[in-house]
Coordinates of C-alpha atoms and ligand atoms in Angstrom, one line a residue:
M1 CA 73.3 77.4 85.8
K2 CA 76.3 78.2 87.6
I3 CA 77.4 81.7 86.8
I4 CA 81.0 82.2 86.3
D5 CA 81.8 86.0 87.0
L6 CA 85.1 87.1 85.9
R7 CA 84.8 90.6 86.3
S8 CA 86.1 91.3 90.1
D9 CA 86.9 89.6 93.1
T10 CA 84.4 92.0 94.5
V11 CA 81.5 89.8 93.3
T12 CA 82.3 86.9 95.8
L13 CA 79.2 86.1 97.8
P14 CA 79.0 85.3 101.7
S15 CA 79.3 81.3 102.0
P16 CA 76.8 79.8 104.5
E17 CA 79.2 79.4 107.0
M18 CA 80.2 83.0 106.6
R19 CA 76.3 83.6 106.9
K20 CA 76.2 81.6 110.2
A21 CA 78.9 83.1 111.7
M22 CA 77.4 86.4 111.1
A23 CA 73.6 85.4 112.4
G24 CA 75.6 84.2 115.6
A25 CA 77.7 87.1 116.1
R26 CA 77.5 88.5 119.6
V27 CA 77.1 92.7 119.0
G28 CA 76.9 96.1 120.9
D29 CA 77.4 99.7 120.2
D30 CA 80.5 100.1 118.2
V31 CA 80.6 103.8 118.6
Y32 CA 80.9 103.3 122.4
K33 CA 83.3 100.7 121.3
E34 CA 81.4 97.9 123.0
D35 CA 80.8 95.6 120.1
P36 CA 83.0 92.2 121.1
T37 CA 83.0 91.2 117.5
V38 CA 84.5 94.3 115.9
N39 CA 86.9 94.7 118.7
E40 CA 88.1 90.9 118.2
L41 CA 88.2 92.0 114.2
E42 CA 90.5 94.9 114.8
A43 CA 92.7 93.1 116.9
L44 CA 92.7 90.5 114.5
G45 CA 93.7 92.8 111.7
A46 CA 96.4 94.3 113.8
D47 CA 98.1 91.0 114.7
L48 CA 97.8 89.6 110.9
T49 CA 99.6 93.1 109.8
G50 CA 101.8 93.3 112.8
K51 CA 100.6 96.6 113.4
K52 CA 99.3 98.1 116.8
A53 CA 96.1 98.8 116.2
S54 CA 93.2 98.7 113.6
L55 CA 90.0 100.4 112.7
F56 CA 86.8 98.5 110.9
V57 CA 85.7 100.9 108.2
A58 CA 82.9 100.7 105.3
S59 CA 85.1 100.3 102.3
G60 CA 88.6 100.1 101.0
T61 CA 88.0 103.9 99.5
Q62 CA 86.9 105.1 103.1
S63 CA 90.1 103.3 104.7
N64 CA 92.2 105.2 102.1
L65 CA 90.9 108.2 102.8
I66 CA 90.9 108.1 106.3
A67 CA 94.7 107.1 105.8
L68 CA 95.2 110.1 103.8
L69 CA 93.4 112.5 106.0
C70 CA 95.6 111.4 109.3
H71 CA 98.8 111.7 107.4
C72 CA 98.2 114.9 105.3
G73 CA 96.4 118.2 106.1
R74 CA 95.3 121.0 104.0
G75 CA 97.6 122.4 101.6
D76 CA 99.7 119.2 101.7
E77 CA 100.7 116.7 99.1
Y78 CA 100.5 112.6 98.5
I79 CA 102.7 111.0 95.9
V80 CA 100.7 108.2 94.2
G81 CA 101.0 105.7 91.0
M82 CA 98.4 107.6 88.1
H83 CA 96.7 104.3 87.8
A84 CA 96.6 103.7 91.3
H85 CA 93.1 103.1 93.3
A86 CA 93.9 106.0 96.0
Y87 CA 94.2 108.6 92.8
K88 CA 91.9 107.5 90.3
Y89 CA 89.1 105.3 91.6
E90 CA 88.3 107.1 94.5
A91 CA 86.3 110.3 93.0
G92 CA 89.0 112.8 94.2
G93 CA 88.1 112.2 98.0
A94 CA 91.2 113.5 99.2
A95 CA 91.0 116.9 97.6
V96 CA 87.0 117.1 97.9
L97 CA 87.4 116.3 101.6
G98 CA 90.8 117.0 102.9
S99 CA 92.0 119.8 100.6
I100 CA 95.1 117.5 99.7
Q101 CA 96.6 117.4 96.2
P102 CA 97.6 114.4 94.5
Q103 CA 101.1 114.2 92.7
P104 CA 100.3 111.1 90.3
L105 CA 103.4 109.8 88.8
V106 CA 103.4 106.6 85.9
A107 CA 104.3 103.4 87.9
Q108 CA 107.1 100.9 86.4
E109 CA 105.7 97.7 84.6
D110 CA 106.4 96.0 87.9
G111 CA 104.0 98.1 89.9
T112 CA 106.3 99.8 91.7
L113 CA 107.0 103.7 91.4
D114 CA 111.1 104.7 90.5
L115 CA 112.1 106.2 93.8
T116 CA 114.5 108.2 91.5
E117 CA 111.2 109.6 89.9
V118 CA 109.4 110.2 93.3
E119 CA 112.7 112.3 94.4
K120 CA 112.0 114.6 91.5
F121 CA 108.5 115.4 92.8
I122 CA 108.9 115.8 96.1
K123 CA 108.2 119.9 96.3
P124 CA 110.9 121.9 97.9
D125 CA 110.1 123.8 101.3
D126 CA 109.0 127.0 99.6
F127 CA 105.7 128.7 99.7
H128 CA 105.0 128.5 96.3
F129 CA 104.4 124.4 96.8
A130 CA 102.0 122.0 98.7
R131 CA 104.2 120.4 101.0
S132 CA 104.9 116.7 100.2
R133 CA 104.0 114.6 103.0
L134 CA 102.9 110.9 102.0
L135 CA 104.2 108.1 99.3
C136 CA 101.1 105.8 98.7
L137 CA 101.9 102.3 97.1
E138 CA 99.7 99.9 96.0
N139 CA 100.2 96.0 96.4
T140 CA 99.1 94.2 94.6
H141 CA 98.6 96.8 91.7
N142 CA 96.7 95.6 88.7
G143 CA 97.2 92.1 90.3
L144 CA 101.1 92.4 90.4
A145 CA 102.9 91.4 93.3
L146 CA 105.4 93.9 93.7
P147 CA 109.0 92.5 94.5
H148 CA 109.7 92.3 98.2
E149 CA 113.1 93.9 98.0
Y150 CA 111.7 97.1 97.0
F151 CA 109.7 97.7 100.3
A152 CA 112.9 98.4 102.4
R153 CA 114.3 100.8 99.9
A154 CA 110.8 102.4 99.7
A155 CA 110.9 102.9 103.6
D156 CA 114.4 104.2 103.8
F157 CA 113.8 106.7 101.3
C158 CA 110.5 108.1 103.1
K159 CA 112.3 108.2 105.9
S160 CA 115.6 110.3 104.7
R161 CA 112.9 112.6 103.0
K162 CA 110.2 112.7 106.0
L163 CA 107.4 111.5 104.0
A164 CA 105.0 109.0 105.7
L165 CA 104.4 105.8 103.6
H166 CA 101.0 104.3 103.4
L167 CA 100.1 101.0 101.7
D168 CA 96.9 100.3 99.8
G169 CA 96.9 96.8 100.7
A170 CA 93.7 95.8 99.2
R171 CA 94.7 92.7 98.4
L172 CA 98.1 92.5 100.5
F173 CA 97.2 88.8 101.4
N174 CA 97.1 88.0 97.5
A175 CA 100.8 89.7 97.2
A176 CA 101.6 87.8 100.4
A177 CA 100.5 84.2 99.2
Y178 CA 102.5 85.1 95.8
T179 CA 105.7 86.1 97.1
K180 CA 105.7 83.7 100.1
Y181 CA 106.7 86.5 102.7
D182 CA 104.3 86.8 105.5
A183 CA 101.6 89.8 105.3
K184 CA 103.6 91.3 108.6
E185 CA 106.9 91.2 106.9
I186 CA 105.4 93.5 104.1
A187 CA 103.4 95.6 106.4
A188 CA 106.1 96.1 108.7
H189 CA 108.0 98.5 106.0
F190 CA 104.6 100.8 105.8
D191 CA 103.4 103.4 108.5
S192 CA 99.8 102.3 107.7
V193 CA 98.3 99.7 105.9
S194 CA 94.8 99.3 104.2
I195 CA 93.2 95.6 103.7
C196 CA 89.9 94.9 102.0
L197 CA 87.9 92.0 103.4
S198 CA 85.3 92.3 100.4
K199 CA 87.4 91.4 97.5
G200 CA 89.1 87.6 97.5
L201 CA 88.5 87.2 101.0
G202 CA 84.7 87.0 100.6
A203 CA 83.3 89.0 103.0
P204 CA 80.3 91.3 101.7
V205 CA 81.4 94.6 103.5
G206 CA 84.5 96.3 104.9
S207 CA 88.1 97.0 105.2
L208 CA 90.8 97.5 107.8
L209 CA 93.1 100.7 108.6
C210 CA 95.9 99.2 110.5
G211 CA 98.4 101.7 112.0
T212 CA 100.2 102.8 115.1
K213 CA 97.4 103.3 118.2
E214 CA 97.8 107.5 117.9
M215 CA 96.8 107.2 114.1
I216 CA 94.3 104.8 114.8
E217 CA 93.1 107.2 117.4
K218 CA 92.8 109.9 114.6
A219 CA 91.5 107.6 112.2
K220 CA 88.4 106.8 114.4
R221 CA 87.4 110.6 114.5
W222 CA 88.2 111.1 110.7
R223 CA 85.8 107.9 110.5
K224 CA 83.1 109.6 112.6
I225 CA 83.3 112.8 110.6
L226 CA 82.7 111.0 107.3
G227 CA 79.9 109.1 108.8
G228 CA 81.4 105.6 109.1
G229 CA 80.6 105.3 112.9
M230 CA 78.8 101.9 112.7
R231 CA 76.7 100.6 115.8
Q232 CA 76.0 96.8 116.2
A233 CA 78.6 96.4 113.3
G234 CA 79.6 93.0 115.0
I235 CA 77.3 91.1 112.4
L236 CA 79.5 92.5 109.6
A237 CA 82.6 92.2 111.5
A238 CA 81.8 88.2 112.2
A239 CA 82.1 87.8 108.3
G240 CA 85.2 89.7 108.4
I241 CA 86.8 87.2 111.2
Y242 CA 85.5 84.5 109.1
S243 CA 87.3 85.9 105.9
L244 CA 90.4 86.2 107.8
T245 CA 90.5 83.0 109.3
H246 CA 89.2 81.0 106.6
N247 CA 90.0 82.4 103.3
I248 CA 93.6 83.6 103.5
S249 CA 95.2 80.4 102.9
R250 CA 93.2 79.5 99.9
L251 CA 94.1 82.5 97.9
K252 CA 96.9 80.5 96.2
E253 CA 94.3 78.6 94.5
D254 CA 92.7 81.8 92.7
H255 CA 96.7 82.4 91.8
E256 CA 96.6 78.7 90.1
N257 CA 93.3 79.2 88.5
C258 CA 94.5 82.2 87.1
R259 CA 97.8 80.5 85.8
L260 CA 95.6 78.1 84.2
L261 CA 93.3 80.6 82.8
A262 CA 96.2 82.4 80.9
K263 CA 97.2 79.0 79.6
E264 CA 93.8 78.3 78.0
L265 CA 93.5 81.4 76.7
M266 CA 97.2 81.8 75.1
S267 CA 96.4 79.1 73.2
I268 CA 93.5 80.9 71.1
D269 CA 95.1 82.7 68.2
E270 CA 92.7 85.4 68.1
L271 CA 93.4 87.0 71.9
K272 CA 96.2 88.6 73.1
V273 CA 96.7 87.6 76.9
E274 CA 99.0 89.7 79.0
Y275 CA 100.1 87.8 82.2
P276 CA 103.8 88.9 83.6
L277 CA 105.6 86.6 86.0
N278 CA 104.5 88.4 89.1
Q279 CA 100.8 88.2 88.3
T280 CA 98.4 87.1 91.3
N281 CA 94.6 86.6 90.0
M282 CA 94.6 88.9 87.5
L283 CA 94.7 88.7 83.7
F284 CA 94.4 91.6 81.2
V285 CA 93.0 89.9 77.6
T286 CA 92.3 91.9 74.4
F287 CA 89.8 90.5 72.3
P288 CA 89.0 90.6 68.6
E289 CA 86.5 93.5 67.1
G290 CA 82.9 92.8 67.9
S291 CA 83.7 92.3 71.8
E292 CA 79.8 93.1 72.7
E293 CA 78.6 89.9 70.7
I294 CA 81.2 87.7 72.3
D295 CA 80.2 89.2 75.6
R296 CA 76.1 88.5 75.1
E297 CA 77.4 85.1 73.9
L298 CA 79.3 83.6 76.7
Q299 CA 76.8 85.2 78.8
Q300 CA 74.3 82.6 77.6
Y301 CA 76.7 79.9 79.5
G302 CA 76.8 82.1 82.4
I303 CA 80.1 83.7 81.8
I304 CA 80.2 87.2 82.9
V305 CA 83.4 89.6 81.6
P306 CA 83.7 93.2 81.7
P307 CA 82.8 95.1 78.5
G308 CA 85.1 96.5 76.2
K309 CA 88.0 94.8 73.7
R310 CA 90.7 94.8 76.7
K311 CA 89.4 92.9 79.7
R312 CA 90.4 92.2 83.2
L313 CA 89.8 88.9 84.4
V314 CA 89.7 88.0 87.8
T315 CA 89.7 85.0 89.4
H316 CA 88.3 84.4 93.1
L317 CA 86.6 81.9 95.8
D318 CA 83.4 81.4 93.9
I319 CA 85.6 80.2 90.4
Q320 CA 86.8 76.9 90.4
R321 CA 89.3 74.7 88.5
E322 CA 86.7 73.0 86.1
D323 CA 84.7 76.7 85.7
I324 CA 88.2 77.9 84.2
K325 CA 88.1 74.7 81.8
L326 CA 84.5 75.6 80.5
V327 CA 85.6 79.5 80.1
G328 CA 88.6 78.3 78.0
K329 CA 86.3 76.1 76.0
K330 CA 83.4 78.6 75.6
I331 CA 85.6 81.3 74.6
K332 CA 87.4 79.5 71.8
N333 CA 84.2 78.3 70.7
T334 CA 82.7 81.8 70.6
L335 CA 85.6 83.0 68.7
Ligands
PLP401 C1 88.6 97.6 95.6 C2 90.2 98.4 96.0 C3 90.1 99.3 97.0 C4 88.8 99.8 97.9 O1 87.5 99.7 97.1 P1 85.8 99.7 97.8 O2 85.2 99.4 96.5 O3 86.2 101.1 98.3 O4 86.3 98.7 99.0 C5 91.1 100.4 97.3 N1 92.2 99.6 96.4 C6 92.5 98.8 95.6 C7 93.7 98.6 95.0 C8 91.2 98.2 95.3 O5 91.3 97.3 94.5

């Protein structure tokens, strides 16, 4: 039985072709900068985001943390969405390891942070306050592709307030595919960008932190401090190269499948489906009471959904169009 796992795009498994690329990868000691495959991946990451350099790191969490450590020092502050990954889902790393204080704000419905609201939370230069240093945005945010015109406004705003601007672009390529802007055109407005290889791009491990040469030099030191200096990491980097060269162009299929899933589920009276216009590969669906029983029944058909009444369903490269049809039918029958 085929497993249709809708919990996240992190559940994607490396394909046989990707595994072949990994097995055949040329490797060396990356701490000596001698792993040709890691070097190639980092050059590719810099090229795709239009940045001068990039660094291969273990995870998106590590990538965001290193970015925060590069932009902010002890007693500094970053302004961030209160449901953003870099605030809510990274175990307080910036505070624990960087003595960096977050200033979380409520995001708007389209996933942006209202800049007039951000303005109110920039601290005056006064020893009572932490020093506001950085604005951190997320794109996509809950699957929402942020409107392109916002980035130039945010960048101008940050420049005039002397804030750095970081993008948690875990799913930057989903945003690019949806808005039809190149990833480079989005990244251009940011001082640094983090991208995940292990989400919808299908690599088993890894993220890239992209920025200026000076920043990435600094980032290398922080990566070492965090225990993230890996040796023959080319085996993993080969999967990353494969994901960036083969799996970006197909992301739009995930978005089409998400749209189809939304359509299927909207036809079921018992469900409340949230599917705003700028949604990419995610869908929030509220199920009726008794969701545990529903989850168990769906599992018998190989359909895995997250627990709880309001569920986030995510499409990705291991889910095909006919799977979506099956999911629609089985959920309908189950209810
Ligand atoms: C997944 C994700 C990350 C990084 O997660 P890791 O599991 O640490 O790789 C960062 N930001 C966002 C928005 C994410 O969805």
